[in-house]
Coordinates of C-alpha atoms and ligand atoms in Angstrom, one line a residue:
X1 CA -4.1 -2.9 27.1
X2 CA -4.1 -6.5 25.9
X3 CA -1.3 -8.5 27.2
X4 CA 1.1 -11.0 24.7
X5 CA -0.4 -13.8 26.4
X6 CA -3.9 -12.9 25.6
X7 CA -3.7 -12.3 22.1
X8 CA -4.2 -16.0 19.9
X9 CA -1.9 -15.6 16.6
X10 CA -3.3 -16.8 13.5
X11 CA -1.3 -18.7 11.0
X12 CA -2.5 -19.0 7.7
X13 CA -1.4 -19.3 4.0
X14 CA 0.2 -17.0 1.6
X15 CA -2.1 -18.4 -1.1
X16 CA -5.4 -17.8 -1.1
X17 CA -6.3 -20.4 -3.0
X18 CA -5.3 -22.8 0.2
X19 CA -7.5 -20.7 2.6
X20 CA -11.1 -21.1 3.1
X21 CA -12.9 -17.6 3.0
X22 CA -16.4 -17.6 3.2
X23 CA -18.6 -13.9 3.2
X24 CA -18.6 -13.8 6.9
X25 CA -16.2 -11.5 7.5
X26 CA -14.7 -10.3 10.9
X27 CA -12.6 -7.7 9.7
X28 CA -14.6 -5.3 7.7
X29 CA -13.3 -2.2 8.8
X30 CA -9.7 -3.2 8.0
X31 CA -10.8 -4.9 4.9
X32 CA -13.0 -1.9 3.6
X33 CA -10.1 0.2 4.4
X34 CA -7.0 -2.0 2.1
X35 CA -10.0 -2.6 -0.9
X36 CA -10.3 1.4 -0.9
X37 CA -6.8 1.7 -1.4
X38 CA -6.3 -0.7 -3.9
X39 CA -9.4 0.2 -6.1
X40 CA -7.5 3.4 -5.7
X41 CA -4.1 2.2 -6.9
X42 CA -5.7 0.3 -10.1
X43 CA -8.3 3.1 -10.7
X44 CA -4.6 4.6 -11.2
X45 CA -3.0 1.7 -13.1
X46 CA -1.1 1.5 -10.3
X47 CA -1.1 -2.2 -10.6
X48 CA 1.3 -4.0 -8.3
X49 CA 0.3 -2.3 -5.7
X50 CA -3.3 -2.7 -6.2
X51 CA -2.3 -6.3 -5.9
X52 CA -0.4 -5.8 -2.7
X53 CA -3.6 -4.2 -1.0
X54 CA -5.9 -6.7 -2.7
X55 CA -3.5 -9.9 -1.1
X56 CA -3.7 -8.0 2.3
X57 CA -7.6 -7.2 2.2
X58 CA -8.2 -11.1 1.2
X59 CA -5.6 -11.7 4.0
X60 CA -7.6 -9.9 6.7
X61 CA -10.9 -11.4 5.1
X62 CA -9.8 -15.5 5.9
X63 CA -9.0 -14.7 9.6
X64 CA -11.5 -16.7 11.9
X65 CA -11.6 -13.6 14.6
X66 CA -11.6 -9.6 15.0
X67 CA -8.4 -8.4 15.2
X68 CA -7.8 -5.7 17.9
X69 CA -4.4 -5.9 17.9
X70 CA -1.5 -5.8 15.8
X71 CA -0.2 -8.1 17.9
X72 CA -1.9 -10.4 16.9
X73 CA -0.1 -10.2 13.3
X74 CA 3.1 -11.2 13.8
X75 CA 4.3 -13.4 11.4
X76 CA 1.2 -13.5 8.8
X77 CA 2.0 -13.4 5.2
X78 CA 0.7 -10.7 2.3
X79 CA 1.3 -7.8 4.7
X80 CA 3.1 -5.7 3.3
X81 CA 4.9 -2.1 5.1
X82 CA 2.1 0.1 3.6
X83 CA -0.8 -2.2 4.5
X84 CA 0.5 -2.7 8.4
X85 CA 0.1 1.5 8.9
X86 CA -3.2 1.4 7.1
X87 CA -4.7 -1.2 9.6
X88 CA -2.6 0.5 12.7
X89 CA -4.4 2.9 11.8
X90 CA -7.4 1.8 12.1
X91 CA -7.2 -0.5 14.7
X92 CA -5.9 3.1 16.7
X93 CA -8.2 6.1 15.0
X94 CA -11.1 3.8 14.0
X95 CA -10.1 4.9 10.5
X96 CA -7.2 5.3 8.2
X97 CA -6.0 8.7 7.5
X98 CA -4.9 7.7 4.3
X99 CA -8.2 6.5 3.0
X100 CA -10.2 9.8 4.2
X101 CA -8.0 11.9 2.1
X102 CA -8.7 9.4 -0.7
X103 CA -12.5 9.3 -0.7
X104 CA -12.2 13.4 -0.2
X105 CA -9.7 13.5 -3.2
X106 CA -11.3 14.9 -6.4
X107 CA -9.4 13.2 -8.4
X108 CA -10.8 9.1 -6.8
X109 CA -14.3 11.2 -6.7
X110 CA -13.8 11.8 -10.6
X111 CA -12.3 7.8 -11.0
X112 CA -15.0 6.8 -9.6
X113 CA -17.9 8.5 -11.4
X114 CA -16.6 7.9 -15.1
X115 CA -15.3 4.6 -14.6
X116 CA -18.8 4.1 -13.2
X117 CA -20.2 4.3 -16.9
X118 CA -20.4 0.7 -18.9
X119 CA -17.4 1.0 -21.4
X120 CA -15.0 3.2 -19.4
X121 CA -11.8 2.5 -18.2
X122 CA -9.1 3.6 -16.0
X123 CA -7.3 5.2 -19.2
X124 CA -10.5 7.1 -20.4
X125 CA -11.7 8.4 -17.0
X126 CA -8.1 9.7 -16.9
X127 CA -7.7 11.4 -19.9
X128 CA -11.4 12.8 -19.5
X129 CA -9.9 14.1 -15.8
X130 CA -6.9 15.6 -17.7
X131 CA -9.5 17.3 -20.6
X132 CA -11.4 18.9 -17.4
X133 CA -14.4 16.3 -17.0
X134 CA -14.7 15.4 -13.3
X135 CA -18.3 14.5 -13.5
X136 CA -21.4 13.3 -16.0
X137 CA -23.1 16.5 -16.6
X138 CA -19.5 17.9 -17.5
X139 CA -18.7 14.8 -20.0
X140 CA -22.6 15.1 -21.4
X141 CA -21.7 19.0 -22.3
X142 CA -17.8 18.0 -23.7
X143 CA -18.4 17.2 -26.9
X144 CA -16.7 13.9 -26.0
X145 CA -17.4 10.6 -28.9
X146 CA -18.4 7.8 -26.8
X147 CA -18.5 4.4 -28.7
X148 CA -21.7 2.9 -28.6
X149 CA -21.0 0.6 -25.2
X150 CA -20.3 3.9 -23.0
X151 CA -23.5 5.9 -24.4
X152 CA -25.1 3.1 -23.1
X153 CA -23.8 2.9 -20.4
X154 CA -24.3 6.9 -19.8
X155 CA -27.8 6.3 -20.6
X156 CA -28.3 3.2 -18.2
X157 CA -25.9 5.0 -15.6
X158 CA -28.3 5.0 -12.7
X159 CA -29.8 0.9 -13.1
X160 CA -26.5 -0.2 -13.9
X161 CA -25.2 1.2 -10.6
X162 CA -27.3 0.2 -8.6
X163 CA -26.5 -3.7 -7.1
X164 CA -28.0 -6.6 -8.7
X165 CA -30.0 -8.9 -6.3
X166 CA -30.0 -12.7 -6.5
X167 CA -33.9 -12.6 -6.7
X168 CA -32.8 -10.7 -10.3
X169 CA -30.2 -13.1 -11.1
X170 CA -32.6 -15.7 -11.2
X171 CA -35.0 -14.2 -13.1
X172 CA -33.0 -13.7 -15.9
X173 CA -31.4 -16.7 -15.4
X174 CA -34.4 -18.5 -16.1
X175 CA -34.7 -15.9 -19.6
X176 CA -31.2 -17.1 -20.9
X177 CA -32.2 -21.1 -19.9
X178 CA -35.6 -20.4 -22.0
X179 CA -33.8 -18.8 -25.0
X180 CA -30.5 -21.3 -24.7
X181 CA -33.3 -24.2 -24.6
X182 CA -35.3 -22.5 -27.8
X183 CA -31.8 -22.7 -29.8
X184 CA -30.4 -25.7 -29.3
X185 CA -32.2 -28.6 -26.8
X186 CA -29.6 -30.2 -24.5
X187 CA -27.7 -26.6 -23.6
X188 CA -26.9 -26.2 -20.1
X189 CA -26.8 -22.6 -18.7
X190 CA -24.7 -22.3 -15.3
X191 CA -24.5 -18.8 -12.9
X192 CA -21.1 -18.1 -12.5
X193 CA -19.4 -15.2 -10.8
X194 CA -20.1 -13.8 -7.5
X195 CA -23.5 -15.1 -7.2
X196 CA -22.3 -18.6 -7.8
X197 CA -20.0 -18.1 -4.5
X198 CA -23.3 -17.1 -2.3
X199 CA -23.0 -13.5 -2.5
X200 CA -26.3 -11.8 -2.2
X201 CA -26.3 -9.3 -4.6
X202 CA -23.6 -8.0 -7.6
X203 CA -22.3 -6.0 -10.3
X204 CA -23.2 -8.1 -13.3
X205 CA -24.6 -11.6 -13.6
X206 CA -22.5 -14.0 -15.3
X207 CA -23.6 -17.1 -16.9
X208 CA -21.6 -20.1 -18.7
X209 CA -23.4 -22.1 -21.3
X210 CA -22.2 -25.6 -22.6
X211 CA -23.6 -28.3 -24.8
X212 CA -23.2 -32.3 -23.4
X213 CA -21.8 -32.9 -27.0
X214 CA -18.8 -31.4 -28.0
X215 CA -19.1 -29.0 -31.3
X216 CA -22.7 -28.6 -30.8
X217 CA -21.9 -24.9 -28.8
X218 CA -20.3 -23.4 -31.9
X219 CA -22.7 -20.9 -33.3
X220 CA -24.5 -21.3 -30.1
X221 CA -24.1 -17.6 -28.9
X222 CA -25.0 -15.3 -32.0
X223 CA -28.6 -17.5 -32.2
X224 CA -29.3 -16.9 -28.6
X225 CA -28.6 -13.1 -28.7
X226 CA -31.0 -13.1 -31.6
X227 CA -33.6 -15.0 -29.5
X228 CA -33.3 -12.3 -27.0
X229 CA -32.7 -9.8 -29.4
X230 CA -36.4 -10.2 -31.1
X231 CA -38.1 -10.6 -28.0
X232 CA -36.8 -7.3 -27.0
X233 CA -34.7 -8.5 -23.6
X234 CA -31.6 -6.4 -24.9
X235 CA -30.7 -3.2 -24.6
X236 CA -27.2 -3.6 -25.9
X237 CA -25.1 -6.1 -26.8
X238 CA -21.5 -6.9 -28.4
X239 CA -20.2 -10.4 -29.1
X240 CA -16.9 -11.3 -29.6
X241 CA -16.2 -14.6 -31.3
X242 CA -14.4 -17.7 -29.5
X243 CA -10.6 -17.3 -30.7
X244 CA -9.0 -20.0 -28.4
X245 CA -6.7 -22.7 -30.1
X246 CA -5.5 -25.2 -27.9
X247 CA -2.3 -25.6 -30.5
X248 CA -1.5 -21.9 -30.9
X249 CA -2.6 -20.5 -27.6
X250 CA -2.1 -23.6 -25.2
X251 CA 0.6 -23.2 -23.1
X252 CA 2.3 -20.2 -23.9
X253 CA -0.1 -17.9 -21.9
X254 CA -1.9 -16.0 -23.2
X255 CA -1.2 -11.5 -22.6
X256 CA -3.8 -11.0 -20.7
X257 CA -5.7 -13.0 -17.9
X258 CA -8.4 -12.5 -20.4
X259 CA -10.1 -15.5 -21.5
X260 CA -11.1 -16.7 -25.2
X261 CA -14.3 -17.8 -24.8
X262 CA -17.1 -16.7 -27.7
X263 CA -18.0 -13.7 -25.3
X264 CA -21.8 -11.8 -24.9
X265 CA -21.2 -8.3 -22.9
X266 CA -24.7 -7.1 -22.6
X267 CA -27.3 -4.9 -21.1
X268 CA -30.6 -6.7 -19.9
X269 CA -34.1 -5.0 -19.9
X270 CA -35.5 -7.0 -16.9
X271 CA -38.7 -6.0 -16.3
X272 CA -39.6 -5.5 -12.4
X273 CA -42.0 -7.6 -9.9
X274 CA -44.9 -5.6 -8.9
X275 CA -42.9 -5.1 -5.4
X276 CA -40.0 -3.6 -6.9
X277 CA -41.8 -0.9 -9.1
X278 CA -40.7 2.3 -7.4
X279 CA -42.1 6.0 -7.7
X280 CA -40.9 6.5 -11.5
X281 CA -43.6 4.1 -12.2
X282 CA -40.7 2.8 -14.7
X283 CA -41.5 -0.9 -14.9
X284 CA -38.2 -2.0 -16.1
X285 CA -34.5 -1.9 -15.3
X286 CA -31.2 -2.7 -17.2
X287 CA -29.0 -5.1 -15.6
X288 CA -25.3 -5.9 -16.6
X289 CA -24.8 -10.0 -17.7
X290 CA -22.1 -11.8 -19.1
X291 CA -22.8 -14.7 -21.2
X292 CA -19.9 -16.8 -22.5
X293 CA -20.3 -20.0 -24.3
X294 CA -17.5 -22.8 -23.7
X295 CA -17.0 -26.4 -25.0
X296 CA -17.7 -29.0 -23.0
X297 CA -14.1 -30.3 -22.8
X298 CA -12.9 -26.9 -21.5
X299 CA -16.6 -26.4 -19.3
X300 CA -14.8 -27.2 -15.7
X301 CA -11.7 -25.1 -16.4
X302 CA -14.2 -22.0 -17.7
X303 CA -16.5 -22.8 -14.7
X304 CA -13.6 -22.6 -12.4
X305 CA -12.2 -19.8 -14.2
X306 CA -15.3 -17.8 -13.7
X307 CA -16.2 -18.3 -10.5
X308 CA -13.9 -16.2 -8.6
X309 CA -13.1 -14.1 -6.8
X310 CA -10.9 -12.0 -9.0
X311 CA -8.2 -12.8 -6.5
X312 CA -8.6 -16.7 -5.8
X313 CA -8.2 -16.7 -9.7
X314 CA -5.0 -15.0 -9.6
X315 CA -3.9 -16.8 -6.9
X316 CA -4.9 -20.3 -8.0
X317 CA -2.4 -19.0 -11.2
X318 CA 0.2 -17.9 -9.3
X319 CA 0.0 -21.3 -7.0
X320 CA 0.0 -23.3 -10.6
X321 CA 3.1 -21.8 -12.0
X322 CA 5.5 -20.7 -8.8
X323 CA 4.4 -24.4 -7.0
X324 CA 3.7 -27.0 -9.7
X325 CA 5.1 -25.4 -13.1
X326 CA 1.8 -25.8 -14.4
X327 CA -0.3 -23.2 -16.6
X328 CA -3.4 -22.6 -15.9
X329 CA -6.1 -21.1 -17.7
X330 CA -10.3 -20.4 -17.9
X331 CA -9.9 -23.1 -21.0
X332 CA -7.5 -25.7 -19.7
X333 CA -4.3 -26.8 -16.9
X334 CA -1.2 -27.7 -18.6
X335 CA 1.8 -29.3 -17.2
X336 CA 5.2 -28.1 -18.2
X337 CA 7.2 -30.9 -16.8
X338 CA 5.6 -33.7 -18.0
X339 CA 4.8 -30.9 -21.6
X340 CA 1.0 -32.3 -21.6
X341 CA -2.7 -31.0 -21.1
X342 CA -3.9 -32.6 -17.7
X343 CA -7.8 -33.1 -18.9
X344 CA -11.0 -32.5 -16.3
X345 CA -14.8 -33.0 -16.1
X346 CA -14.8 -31.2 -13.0
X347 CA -13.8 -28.4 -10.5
X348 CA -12.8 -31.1 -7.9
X349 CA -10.6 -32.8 -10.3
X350 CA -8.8 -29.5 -11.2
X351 CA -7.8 -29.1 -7.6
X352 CA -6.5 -32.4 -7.2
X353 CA -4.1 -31.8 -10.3
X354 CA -2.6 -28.8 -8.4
X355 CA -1.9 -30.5 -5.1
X356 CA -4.7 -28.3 -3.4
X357 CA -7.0 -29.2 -1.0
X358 CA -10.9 -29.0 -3.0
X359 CA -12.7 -25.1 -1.7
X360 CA -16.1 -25.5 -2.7
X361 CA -17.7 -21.7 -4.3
X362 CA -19.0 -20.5 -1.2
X363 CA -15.1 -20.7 0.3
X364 CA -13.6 -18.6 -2.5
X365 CA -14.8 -15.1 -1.3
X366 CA -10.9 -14.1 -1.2
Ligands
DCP401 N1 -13.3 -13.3 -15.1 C1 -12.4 -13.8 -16.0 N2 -12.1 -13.2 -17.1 C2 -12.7 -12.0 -17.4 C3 -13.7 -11.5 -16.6 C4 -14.0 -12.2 -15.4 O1 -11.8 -14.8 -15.7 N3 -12.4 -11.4 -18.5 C5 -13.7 -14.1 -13.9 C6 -13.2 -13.6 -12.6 C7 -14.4 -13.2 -11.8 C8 -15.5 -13.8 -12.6 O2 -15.1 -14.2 -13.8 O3 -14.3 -13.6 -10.5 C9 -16.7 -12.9 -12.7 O4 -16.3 -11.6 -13.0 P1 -17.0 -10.3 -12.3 O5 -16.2 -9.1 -12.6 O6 -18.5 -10.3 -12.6 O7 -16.8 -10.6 -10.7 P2 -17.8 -11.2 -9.6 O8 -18.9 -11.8 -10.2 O9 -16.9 -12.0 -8.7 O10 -18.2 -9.9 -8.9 P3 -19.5 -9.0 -9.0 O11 -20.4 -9.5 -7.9 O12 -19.1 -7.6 -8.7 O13 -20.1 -9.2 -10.3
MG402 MG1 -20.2 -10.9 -11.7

């Protein structure tokens, strides 16, 4: 037994856009445990508590030490009743009860498969569960339409699951420069998302592309995708147009946290370093990337906007409206109070607009 006096307390803030988290992380086993559960709740659409676990995982993630005691606890924000007996749990069993029944559950097993496929969501995988489909070989045989994103996906299941590497990243990093360069000389291309924030491999790879000269981006995206298009680097792609106006859709925020941007969801055919060809002898694999094309004026907000986490996002939202009655967006920060757009060239001036302290990329891992 560890006595009171032994135990340091940590004291941090609610926010996690005031905490510096980096990827070391000293509390993986607690953290793996509260991300199960909430992928679980929003696999669900369960979404306030997915939320609740998400705060407590990113929580656990900024502390500087192991915790071995709940002890140790007292008094730390974003932990909730529910997320307290998942870590006693652990911190006693060596695992939580509650996420073994999970992972065994058919039903997460079935979420996880079909939601696994490019193009399938939460909804679908559930009415697929409730039609009988638990699996791929049982949605091939369904009879099931599938728009053209999700039989792509279906086809690409295997690549597309498998983590991207940075080593990838930056290989087709240097494709979209090349093709962004072809279009239109000047463009900048900057890697957003997780990889931006040091992490070593990811999902998709996301990439923001600007012009120095405001205007000169419009159009930008459909001649790039053509670019790649001919030289046969796609294997599917959908572009949706840029439908932000700063008069119409400004402050009044917008329904969703999703952005406006002129968007490029695509599948890339990257073809494989000698080291990475495997058995198959296939010499190729298809890699999930974002591209999204933003003004220059709007570039920091969109560059801040997309570099994550998920939750810092959220939580640098949440800190911009509850704290400073501010709205703040992936295109721009307006004030409320003083009814005006507060105008920035870059991240660190964003952060200074909210009262917050500046957390470089590689401190965002919330
Ligand atoms: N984002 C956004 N609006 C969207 C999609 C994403 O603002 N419609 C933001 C939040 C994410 C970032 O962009 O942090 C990148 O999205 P990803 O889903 O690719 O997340 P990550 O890159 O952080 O994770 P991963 O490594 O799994 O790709
Ligand atoms: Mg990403």
């Amino acid at each position: 037994q560890i006595s009171e006096a032994e135990v340091a307390l940590f004291s941090v803030s609610s926010y996690a856009c005031q905490r510096r988290t980096t990827l070391d992380n000293h509390n993986s086993n607690l953290t793996d445990a509260l991300s199960l559960l909430a992928e679980n709740a929003e696999l669900n659409n369960e979404d306030g508590r997915g939320v609740a676990f998400r705060r407590a995982a990113a929580l656990m993630k900024a502390l500087p030490t192991q915790v071995i005691s709940m002890s140790q606890l007292r008094g730390l924000p974003c932990l909730g009743e529910h997320s307290l007996r998942v870590i006693k749990d652990v911190l006693e069993n060596g695992v939580s009860s509650e996420v073994e029944s999970t992972k065994q559950s058919k039903r997460y097993k079935a979420l996880k498969i079909l939601t696994g496929i490019f193009g399938v969501g939460a909804k679908t995988a559930d009415r697929w569960i409730r039609e009988g489909i638990y699996n791929l070989e049982q949605l091939r045989h369904s009879g099931q339409t599938l728009n053209r994103a999700q039989k792509s996906g279906l086809e690409h299941y295997d690549d597309l699951n498998e983590p991207v590497t940075k080593a990838e990243a930056d290989a087709i990093g240097e494709i979209v420069q090349k093709a962004v360069d072809s279009v239109l000389t000047g463009s900048q291309v900057a890697l957003t998302g997780g990889f931006r924030r040091g992490k070593l491999t990811g999902h998709d790879v996301d990439f923001l592309i600007t012009h120095p000269e405001e205007g000169k981006e419009v159009g930008l995206m459909p001649k790039v995708v053509a670019w790649l298009e001919s030289r046969g680097f796609l294997l599917y792609q959908k572009t949706t147009r840029n439908s932000y106006l700063e008069s119409k859709d400004g402050p009044a925020r917008p329904a969703s946290n999703m952005d406006r941007f002129e968007r490029c969801f695509s599948i890339f055919k990257l073809t494989k370093g000698k080291e990475q060809e495997t058995a198959s002898h296939k010499i190729w694999r298809a890699v999930r990337v974002d591209l999204v094309v933003s003004p220059i004026s709007q570039f920091a907000f969109a560059v801040l906007g997309w570099t994550g986490s998920k939750l810092f996002e959220r939580e640098l939202r949440r800190w911009a409206g509850h704290e400073k009655n501010m709205s703040l967006s992936s295109h721009a920060l307006f004030d409320n109070t003083q009814n005006k757009y507060l105008r920035a060239t870059s991240e660190e001036e964003i952060f200074a607009y909210l009262g917050l302290e500046y957390i470089p990329p590689s401190e965002r891992n919330a």
